[in-house]
Structures are given as structure tokens and as C-alpha cells.
Amino acid sequence: MAARRGIGSMAQRTLMVLIDLDETLAAFEKHFVIKFREKYPNEPYIPVEKRNTFYIADQYDKLNFTDDSVRLELKKIYRSEHFFRDLPEIEGGCDAVKEMAEMEGVEVFICSSPLFQYKYSAPEKYEWVEKHLGPDWINRLILTRDKTMINGDILIDDKIHITGAMNNPSWKHVVFTAPNNQNMKVKGDKLRLNNWTDGTWRTMIEDFKKRL
């Protein structure tokens, strides 16, 4: 299995694929709404399909809560213990990643950013990967606050604008369609991947391999 090969064992040029976790493989938005409604059943909320900002707080700040403390407590939901560990899979994502890792000439890594308040998010991302992809994938999880510093050929990520220390990162950004970006235009030479279930990711990977 490709995911079991050591990171230093790649003898020839391969396609290096970096894949984001939250809202690319793990359904952060769906899980947040469930937890929010459990905690605040009488407060207004934003259905997943109506989300239109990358950061949840930016859109929820505009709601008219009956209790102003909700606005202040909002972030505690996704900063809480077990939130990241219990994120559900996005349909087809884990199966696609495992299949991708088996493709000849392809190496796959999970590249994710923990919260600044990392007490739970960082270790629970490891737990999530181990549970949904298997223990062999622990060595293929990269946690970083700056993805522009990570070397790769492709980064599949739902965040439209990724910035950092490097103005020209080595990877080409493939925007994974998520509720927060579904109505945003993908500008420049970025590509878009709408889902993991219709097989278009396979064609995309093969096209990138031809460019090496």
C-alpha cells in the first residue's frame, strides 16, 4: 500500500499531493451546526447550504441572537474537546484518498492547520486520521499554520485564498468545493474539484502526472 512507504523512500520523481482535512475530507460545517443547535436550540443558526464565509464567526456575528452571550461563546464549540475527533467524513473522501495513494507515481499527504488554541484540535486531527484512514497515515499527516511553506505539486483545499510566508508556493491550488466557497469565483490558474464521488479527481491527478 502506497501510504505505508516511508517518506524518505521515494527514489524517483513522483506527484506530491497535499490534501486539506477540514471541509475537504472532514465535514466541519455539518458538525458545527449539529453542536450549535444542541447547545442553543432556541437561537437562530445558519444552515450549511447558506454558509458564505470561510470563518464561521464572520457570518454568525450578523445574526440577531436573543442572548448576546451566544456571540461570545460561539468559538468555544469548535475549540471544545472531541469536536475535531468526531467530525464525520465527507462522502467519498477517504476512499478517494486511499485509492489515490495506490496510484503509480503519486504520493499523498494530509496537510492541515490546527487552531491557534491547539489543545484539542492538533492531537484530535491525528486521532481522526488514524480512525478514518488508518494508523499508517499518521506519518503522512502534516500540521502547519503556513501551508505555503510545505513542498508539493498540488494542494487540494477548500480555502479560496491561502497566504503565508511564501508568495509563490511550490504547489498548484485546487479549490475543493465547500459550503463556504460554493458561490465564489476561482480566479487565476486555480482549479476546482467539486466532490470525491464522481471520479473527476482521477482525471485531474492523471493530468498533473503528465506535466511532471
PDB file of C-alpha atoms in Angstrom:
ATOM      1  CA  MET A   1       0.000   0.000   0.000  1.00  0.00           C
ATOM      2  CA  ALA A   2       1.405   3.385  -1.004  1.00  0.00           C
ATOM      3  CA  ALA A   3       0.594   5.004   2.327  1.00  0.00           C
ATOM      4  CA  ARG A   4       2.893   2.551   4.099  1.00  0.00           C
ATOM      5  CA  ARG A   5       6.030   3.567   2.272  1.00  0.00           C
ATOM      6  CA  GLY A   6       8.465   5.630   4.275  1.00  0.00           C
ATOM      7  CA  ILE A   7       8.564   9.305   3.434  1.00  0.00           C
ATOM      8  CA  GLY A   8      12.230   9.086   2.511  1.00  0.00           C
ATOM      9  CA  SER A   9      11.880   6.055   0.229  1.00  0.00           C
ATOM     10  CA  MET A  10      10.829   7.832  -2.976  1.00  0.00           C
ATOM     11  CA  ALA A  11      13.609   7.067  -5.475  1.00  0.00           C
ATOM     12  CA  GLN A  12      12.118   8.853  -8.480  1.00  0.00           C
ATOM     13  CA  ARG A  13      10.086  11.971  -9.205  1.00  0.00           C
ATOM     14  CA  THR A  14       6.519  11.490  -8.117  1.00  0.00           C
ATOM     15  CA  LEU A  15       3.451  13.692  -7.981  1.00  0.00           C
ATOM     16  CA  MET A  16       3.245  15.109  -4.463  1.00  0.00           C
ATOM     17  CA  VAL A  17      -0.383  15.699  -3.468  1.00  0.00           C
ATOM     18  CA  LEU A  18      -1.293  17.637  -0.324  1.00  0.00           C
ATOM     19  CA  ILE A  19      -4.894  17.312   0.866  1.00  0.00           C
ATOM     20  CA  ASP A  20      -6.569  19.515   3.448  1.00  0.00           C
ATOM     21  CA  LEU A  21      -8.627  17.943   6.236  1.00  0.00           C
ATOM     22  CA  ASP A  22     -11.451  20.236   7.427  1.00  0.00           C
ATOM     23  CA  GLU A  23     -14.186  20.669   4.798  1.00  0.00           C
ATOM     24  CA  THR A  24     -12.139  18.665   2.298  1.00  0.00           C
ATOM     25  CA  LEU A  25     -12.176  15.264   3.992  1.00  0.00           C
ATOM     26  CA  ALA A  26     -13.949  16.036   7.284  1.00  0.00           C
ATOM     27  CA  ALA A  27     -17.351  17.761   7.479  1.00  0.00           C
ATOM     28  CA  PHE A  28     -16.560  20.627   9.865  1.00  0.00           C
ATOM     29  CA  GLU A  29     -19.570  22.766   8.889  1.00  0.00           C
ATOM     30  CA  LYS A  30     -22.140  19.990   9.277  1.00  0.00           C
ATOM     31  CA  HIS A  31     -20.763  19.006  12.672  1.00  0.00           C
ATOM     32  CA  PHE A  32     -20.700  22.607  13.889  1.00  0.00           C
ATOM     33  CA  VAL A  33     -24.383  23.156  13.088  1.00  0.00           C
ATOM     34  CA  ILE A  34     -25.336  19.998  14.975  1.00  0.00           C
ATOM     35  CA  LYS A  35     -23.360  21.051  18.047  1.00  0.00           C
ATOM     36  CA  PHE A  36     -24.597  24.641  17.880  1.00  0.00           C
ATOM     37  CA  ARG A  37     -28.249  23.592  17.758  1.00  0.00           C
ATOM     38  CA  GLU A  38     -27.727  21.148  20.612  1.00  0.00           C
ATOM     39  CA  LYS A  39     -26.322  23.931  22.776  1.00  0.00           C
ATOM     40  CA  TYR A  40     -28.587  26.761  21.582  1.00  0.00           C
ATOM     41  CA  PRO A  41     -31.838  25.176  20.325  1.00  0.00           C
ATOM     42  CA  ASN A  42     -33.785  28.450  20.500  1.00  0.00           C
ATOM     43  CA  GLU A  43     -31.237  30.666  18.773  1.00  0.00           C
ATOM     44  CA  PRO A  44     -31.060  31.401  15.030  1.00  0.00           C
ATOM     45  CA  TYR A  45     -28.491  29.463  13.045  1.00  0.00           C
ATOM     46  CA  ILE A  46     -27.176  29.257   9.502  1.00  0.00           C
ATOM     47  CA  PRO A  47     -27.927  26.054   7.561  1.00  0.00           C
ATOM     48  CA  VAL A  48     -24.836  24.553   5.967  1.00  0.00           C
ATOM     49  CA  GLU A  49     -26.069  25.318   2.449  1.00  0.00           C
ATOM     50  CA  LYS A  50     -26.406  29.024   3.370  1.00  0.00           C
ATOM     51  CA  ARG A  51     -22.841  29.465   4.596  1.00  0.00           C
ATOM     52  CA  ASN A  52     -20.841  32.019   2.592  1.00  0.00           C
ATOM     53  CA  THR A  53     -17.737  32.980   4.605  1.00  0.00           C
ATOM     54  CA  PHE A  54     -14.645  30.917   5.351  1.00  0.00           C
ATOM     55  CA  TYR A  55     -14.707  31.732   9.059  1.00  0.00           C
ATOM     56  CA  ILE A  56     -17.959  30.750  10.760  1.00  0.00           C
ATOM     57  CA  ALA A  57     -17.852  33.623  13.252  1.00  0.00           C
ATOM     58  CA  ASP A  58     -17.843  36.210  10.439  1.00  0.00           C
ATOM     59  CA  GLN A  59     -21.311  35.146   9.314  1.00  0.00           C
ATOM     60  CA  TYR A  60     -22.786  34.234  12.687  1.00  0.00           C
ATOM     61  CA  ASP A  61     -21.856  37.680  14.027  1.00  0.00           C
ATOM     62  CA  LYS A  62     -24.598  39.113  11.809  1.00  0.00           C
ATOM     63  CA  LEU A  63     -27.388  37.058  13.394  1.00  0.00           C
ATOM     64  CA  ASN A  64     -29.789  38.553  15.927  1.00  0.00           C
ATOM     65  CA  PHE A  65     -29.317  36.306  18.935  1.00  0.00           C
ATOM     66  CA  THR A  66     -31.764  36.601  21.814  1.00  0.00           C
ATOM     67  CA  ASP A  67     -28.811  36.226  24.170  1.00  0.00           C
ATOM     68  CA  ASP A  68     -25.711  38.265  23.309  1.00  0.00           C
ATOM     69  CA  SER A  69     -23.502  35.797  25.163  1.00  0.00           C
ATOM     70  CA  VAL A  70     -24.014  33.340  22.290  1.00  0.00           C
ATOM     71  CA  ARG A  71     -21.840  35.512  20.081  1.00  0.00           C
ATOM     72  CA  LEU A  72     -19.034  35.374  22.630  1.00  0.00           C
ATOM     73  CA  GLU A  73     -19.398  31.643  23.260  1.00  0.00           C
ATOM     74  CA  LEU A  74     -19.578  30.651  19.589  1.00  0.00           C
ATOM     75  CA  LYS A  75     -15.930  29.713  19.119  1.00  0.00           C
ATOM     76  CA  LYS A  76     -15.943  27.528  22.210  1.00  0.00           C
ATOM     77  CA  ILE A  77     -17.976  24.978  20.273  1.00  0.00           C
ATOM     78  CA  TYR A  78     -15.195  24.108  17.828  1.00  0.00           C
ATOM     79  CA  ARG A  79     -12.478  24.657  20.406  1.00  0.00           C
ATOM     80  CA  SER A  80     -14.030  22.059  22.690  1.00  0.00           C
ATOM     81  CA  GLU A  81     -12.708  18.593  23.403  1.00  0.00           C
ATOM     82  CA  HIS A  82     -13.728  15.891  20.901  1.00  0.00           C
ATOM     83  CA  PHE A  83     -15.072  18.353  18.312  1.00  0.00           C
ATOM     84  CA  PHE A  84     -12.377  17.596  15.729  1.00  0.00           C
ATOM     85  CA  ARG A  85     -12.129  13.942  16.692  1.00  0.00           C
ATOM     86  CA  ASP A  86     -15.821  13.397  15.957  1.00  0.00           C
ATOM     87  CA  LEU A  87     -16.073  15.176  12.598  1.00  0.00           C
ATOM     88  CA  PRO A  88     -17.937  12.997  10.067  1.00  0.00           C
ATOM     89  CA  GLU A  89     -16.338  12.088   6.752  1.00  0.00           C
ATOM     90  CA  ILE A  90     -17.191  13.989   3.599  1.00  0.00           C
ATOM     91  CA  GLU A  91     -18.731  11.474   1.224  1.00  0.00           C
ATOM     92  CA  GLY A  92     -16.181   9.526  -0.776  1.00  0.00           C
ATOM     93  CA  GLY A  93     -13.202  11.477   0.522  1.00  0.00           C
ATOM     94  CA  CYS A  94     -11.328   8.841   2.476  1.00  0.00           C
ATOM     95  CA  ASP A  95     -11.893   6.161  -0.157  1.00  0.00           C
ATOM     96  CA  ALA A  96     -10.618   8.537  -2.842  1.00  0.00           C
ATOM     97  CA  VAL A  97      -7.507   9.433  -0.857  1.00  0.00           C
ATOM     98  CA  LYS A  98      -6.675   5.778  -0.226  1.00  0.00           C
ATOM     99  CA  GLU A  99      -7.136   4.973  -3.902  1.00  0.00           C
ATOM    100  CA  MET A 100      -5.047   7.983  -4.898  1.00  0.00           C
ATOM    101  CA  ALA A 101      -2.221   6.779  -2.670  1.00  0.00           C
ATOM    102  CA  GLU A 102      -2.213   3.478  -4.575  1.00  0.00           C
ATOM    103  CA  MET A 103      -1.750   5.169  -7.951  1.00  0.00           C
ATOM    104  CA  GLU A 104       1.632   4.704  -9.553  1.00  0.00           C
ATOM    105  CA  GLY A 105       3.860   7.749  -9.264  1.00  0.00           C
ATOM    106  CA  VAL A 106       1.694   9.512  -6.665  1.00  0.00           C
ATOM    107  CA  GLU A 107       2.434  10.339  -3.032  1.00  0.00           C
ATOM    108  CA  VAL A 108      -0.326  11.705  -0.805  1.00  0.00           C
ATOM    109  CA  PHE A 109      -0.046  13.696   2.415  1.00  0.00           C
ATOM    110  CA  ILE A 110      -2.735  15.230   4.607  1.00  0.00           C
ATOM    111  CA  CYS A 111      -1.892  18.897   5.209  1.00  0.00           C
ATOM    112  CA  SER A 112      -3.973  20.651   7.857  1.00  0.00           C
ATOM    113  CA  SER A 113      -3.830  23.760  10.031  1.00  0.00           C
ATOM    114  CA  PRO A 114      -4.668  23.383  13.726  1.00  0.00           C
ATOM    115  CA  LEU A 115      -6.394  26.193  15.581  1.00  0.00           C
ATOM    116  CA  PHE A 116      -4.304  28.756  17.439  1.00  0.00           C
ATOM    117  CA  GLN A 117      -5.963  27.258  20.509  1.00  0.00           C
ATOM    118  CA  TYR A 118      -4.436  23.905  19.616  1.00  0.00           C
ATOM    119  CA  LYS A 119      -5.007  21.981  22.865  1.00  0.00           C
ATOM    120  CA  TYR A 120      -7.644  19.730  21.305  1.00  0.00           C
ATOM    121  CA  SER A 121      -7.538  20.404  17.570  1.00  0.00           C
ATOM    122  CA  ALA A 122      -3.942  19.299  16.975  1.00  0.00           C
ATOM    123  CA  PRO A 123      -3.999  15.884  18.708  1.00  0.00           C
ATOM    124  CA  GLU A 124      -7.557  15.177  17.568  1.00  0.00           C
ATOM    125  CA  LYS A 125      -6.568  15.617  13.933  1.00  0.00           C
ATOM    126  CA  TYR A 126      -4.170  12.710  14.458  1.00  0.00           C
ATOM    127  CA  GLU A 127      -6.993  10.713  16.031  1.00  0.00           C
ATOM    128  CA  TRP A 128      -9.269  11.483  13.086  1.00  0.00           C
ATOM    129  CA  VAL A 129      -6.694  10.415  10.515  1.00  0.00           C
ATOM    130  CA  GLU A 130      -5.926   7.203  12.374  1.00  0.00           C
ATOM    131  CA  LYS A 131      -9.620   6.334  12.689  1.00  0.00           C
ATOM    132  CA  HIS A 132     -10.705   7.156   9.139  1.00  0.00           C
ATOM    133  CA  LEU A 133      -7.564   6.458   7.090  1.00  0.00           C
ATOM    134  CA  GLY A 134      -5.661   4.038   9.305  1.00  0.00           C
ATOM    135  CA  PRO A 135      -2.560   4.115  11.533  1.00  0.00           C
ATOM    136  CA  ASP A 136      -0.218   4.005   8.527  1.00  0.00           C
ATOM    137  CA  TRP A 137      -1.369   7.514   7.648  1.00  0.00           C
ATOM    138  CA  ILE A 138      -0.115   9.087  10.877  1.00  0.00           C
ATOM    139  CA  ASN A 139       3.288   9.577   9.231  1.00  0.00           C
ATOM    140  CA  ARG A 140       1.543  11.326   6.355  1.00  0.00           C
ATOM    141  CA  LEU A 141      -0.208  13.993   8.398  1.00  0.00           C
ATOM    142  CA  ILE A 142       1.420  17.434   8.249  1.00  0.00           C
ATOM    143  CA  LEU A 143       0.183  20.056  10.709  1.00  0.00           C
ATOM    144  CA  THR A 144       1.220  23.610   9.913  1.00  0.00           C
ATOM    145  CA  ARG A 145      -0.062  27.144  10.333  1.00  0.00           C
ATOM    146  CA  ASP A 146       1.531  28.093   6.992  1.00  0.00           C
ATOM    147  CA  LYS A 147       0.808  25.785   4.067  1.00  0.00           C
ATOM    148  CA  THR A 148       2.834  27.925   1.667  1.00  0.00           C
ATOM    149  CA  MET A 149       5.963  26.551   3.358  1.00  0.00           C
ATOM    150  CA  ILE A 150       5.090  22.933   2.534  1.00  0.00           C
ATOM    151  CA  ASN A 151       6.532  21.445  -0.649  1.00  0.00           C
ATOM    152  CA  GLY A 152       4.170  19.710  -3.061  1.00  0.00           C
ATOM    153  CA  ASP A 153       2.762  19.732  -6.589  1.00  0.00           C
ATOM    154  CA  ILE A 154      -0.926  20.087  -5.691  1.00  0.00           C
ATOM    155  CA  LEU A 155      -2.792  21.348  -2.645  1.00  0.00           C
ATOM    156  CA  ILE A 156      -6.474  20.382  -2.551  1.00  0.00           C
ATOM    157  CA  ASP A 157      -8.063  22.762  -0.054  1.00  0.00           C
ATOM    158  CA  ASP A 158     -11.438  24.458   0.440  1.00  0.00           C
ATOM    159  CA  LYS A 159      -9.911  27.801   1.419  1.00  0.00           C
ATOM    160  CA  ILE A 160     -10.073  30.133  -1.577  1.00  0.00           C
ATOM    161  CA  HIS A 161      -7.236  32.437  -0.519  1.00  0.00           C
ATOM    162  CA  ILE A 162      -4.206  30.767   1.045  1.00  0.00           C
ATOM    163  CA  THR A 163      -1.443  33.125   2.098  1.00  0.00           C
ATOM    164  CA  GLY A 164       1.761  32.797   4.057  1.00  0.00           C
ATOM    165  CA  ALA A 165       5.468  33.471   4.084  1.00  0.00           C
ATOM    166  CA  MET A 166       5.915  32.233   0.505  1.00  0.00           C
ATOM    167  CA  ASN A 167       4.322  34.377  -2.191  1.00  0.00           C
ATOM    168  CA  ASN A 168       4.781  31.624  -4.765  1.00  0.00           C
ATOM    169  CA  PRO A 169       4.379  28.227  -3.094  1.00  0.00           C
ATOM    170  CA  SER A 170       5.516  25.130  -4.968  1.00  0.00           C
ATOM    171  CA  TRP A 171       2.016  23.661  -5.244  1.00  0.00           C
ATOM    172  CA  LYS A 172      -0.892  24.454  -7.535  1.00  0.00           C
ATOM    173  CA  HIS A 173      -4.049  25.221  -5.589  1.00  0.00           C
ATOM    174  CA  VAL A 174      -7.087  23.068  -6.355  1.00  0.00           C
ATOM    175  CA  VAL A 175     -10.111  24.522  -4.563  1.00  0.00           C
ATOM    176  CA  PHE A 176     -12.349  21.851  -3.081  1.00  0.00           C
ATOM    177  CA  THR A 177     -15.973  22.968  -3.239  1.00  0.00           C
ATOM    178  CA  ALA A 178     -17.466  23.501   0.213  1.00  0.00           C
ATOM    179  CA  PRO A 179     -20.463  25.467   1.526  1.00  0.00           C
ATOM    180  CA  ASN A 180     -18.289  28.471   2.366  1.00  0.00           C
ATOM    181  CA  ASN A 181     -16.923  28.825  -1.192  1.00  0.00           C
ATOM    182  CA  GLN A 182     -19.611  27.344  -3.440  1.00  0.00           C
ATOM    183  CA  ASN A 183     -20.668  30.746  -4.791  1.00  0.00           C
ATOM    184  CA  MET A 184     -17.191  32.268  -5.009  1.00  0.00           C
ATOM    185  CA  LYS A 185     -15.285  32.580  -8.261  1.00  0.00           C
ATOM    186  CA  VAL A 186     -12.000  30.728  -8.537  1.00  0.00           C
ATOM    187  CA  LYS A 187      -9.578  33.239 -10.012  1.00  0.00           C
ATOM    188  CA  GLY A 188      -6.264  32.928 -11.805  1.00  0.00           C
ATOM    189  CA  ASP A 189      -4.950  29.486 -12.675  1.00  0.00           C
ATOM    190  CA  LYS A 190      -6.616  27.732  -9.749  1.00  0.00           C
ATOM    191  CA  LEU A 191      -8.736  24.679 -10.465  1.00  0.00           C
ATOM    192  CA  ARG A 192     -11.873  23.474  -8.688  1.00  0.00           C
ATOM    193  CA  LEU A 193     -12.768  19.978  -7.508  1.00  0.00           C
ATOM    194  CA  ASN A 194     -16.459  19.710  -6.662  1.00  0.00           C
ATOM    195  CA  ASN A 195     -16.590  16.359  -4.890  1.00  0.00           C
ATOM    196  CA  TRP A 196     -14.907  12.995  -4.366  1.00  0.00           C
ATOM    197  CA  THR A 197     -17.708  10.841  -5.747  1.00  0.00           C
ATOM    198  CA  ASP A 198     -17.945  11.473  -9.497  1.00  0.00           C
ATOM    199  CA  GLY A 199     -14.406  10.334 -10.317  1.00  0.00           C
ATOM    200  CA  THR A 200     -13.160  13.637 -11.752  1.00  0.00           C
ATOM    201  CA  TRP A 201     -10.320  13.639  -9.223  1.00  0.00           C
ATOM    202  CA  ARG A 202      -8.770  10.661 -11.055  1.00  0.00           C
ATOM    203  CA  THR A 203      -8.635  12.561 -14.344  1.00  0.00           C
ATOM    204  CA  MET A 204      -7.186  15.575 -12.563  1.00  0.00           C
ATOM    205  CA  ILE A 205      -4.395  13.531 -10.962  1.00  0.00           C
ATOM    206  CA  GLU A 206      -3.524  11.832 -14.260  1.00  0.00           C
ATOM    207  CA  ASP A 207      -3.372  15.233 -15.979  1.00  0.00           C
ATOM    208  CA  PHE A 208      -0.989  16.552 -13.333  1.00  0.00           C
ATOM    209  CA  LYS A 209       1.214  13.459 -13.667  1.00  0.00           C
ATOM    210  CA  LYS A 210       1.655  14.183 -17.374  1.00  0.00           C
ATOM    211  CA  ARG A 211       3.012  17.649 -16.558  1.00  0.00           C
ATOM    212  CA  LEU A 212       5.889  16.401 -14.403  1.00  0.00           C
TER     213      LEU A 212
END
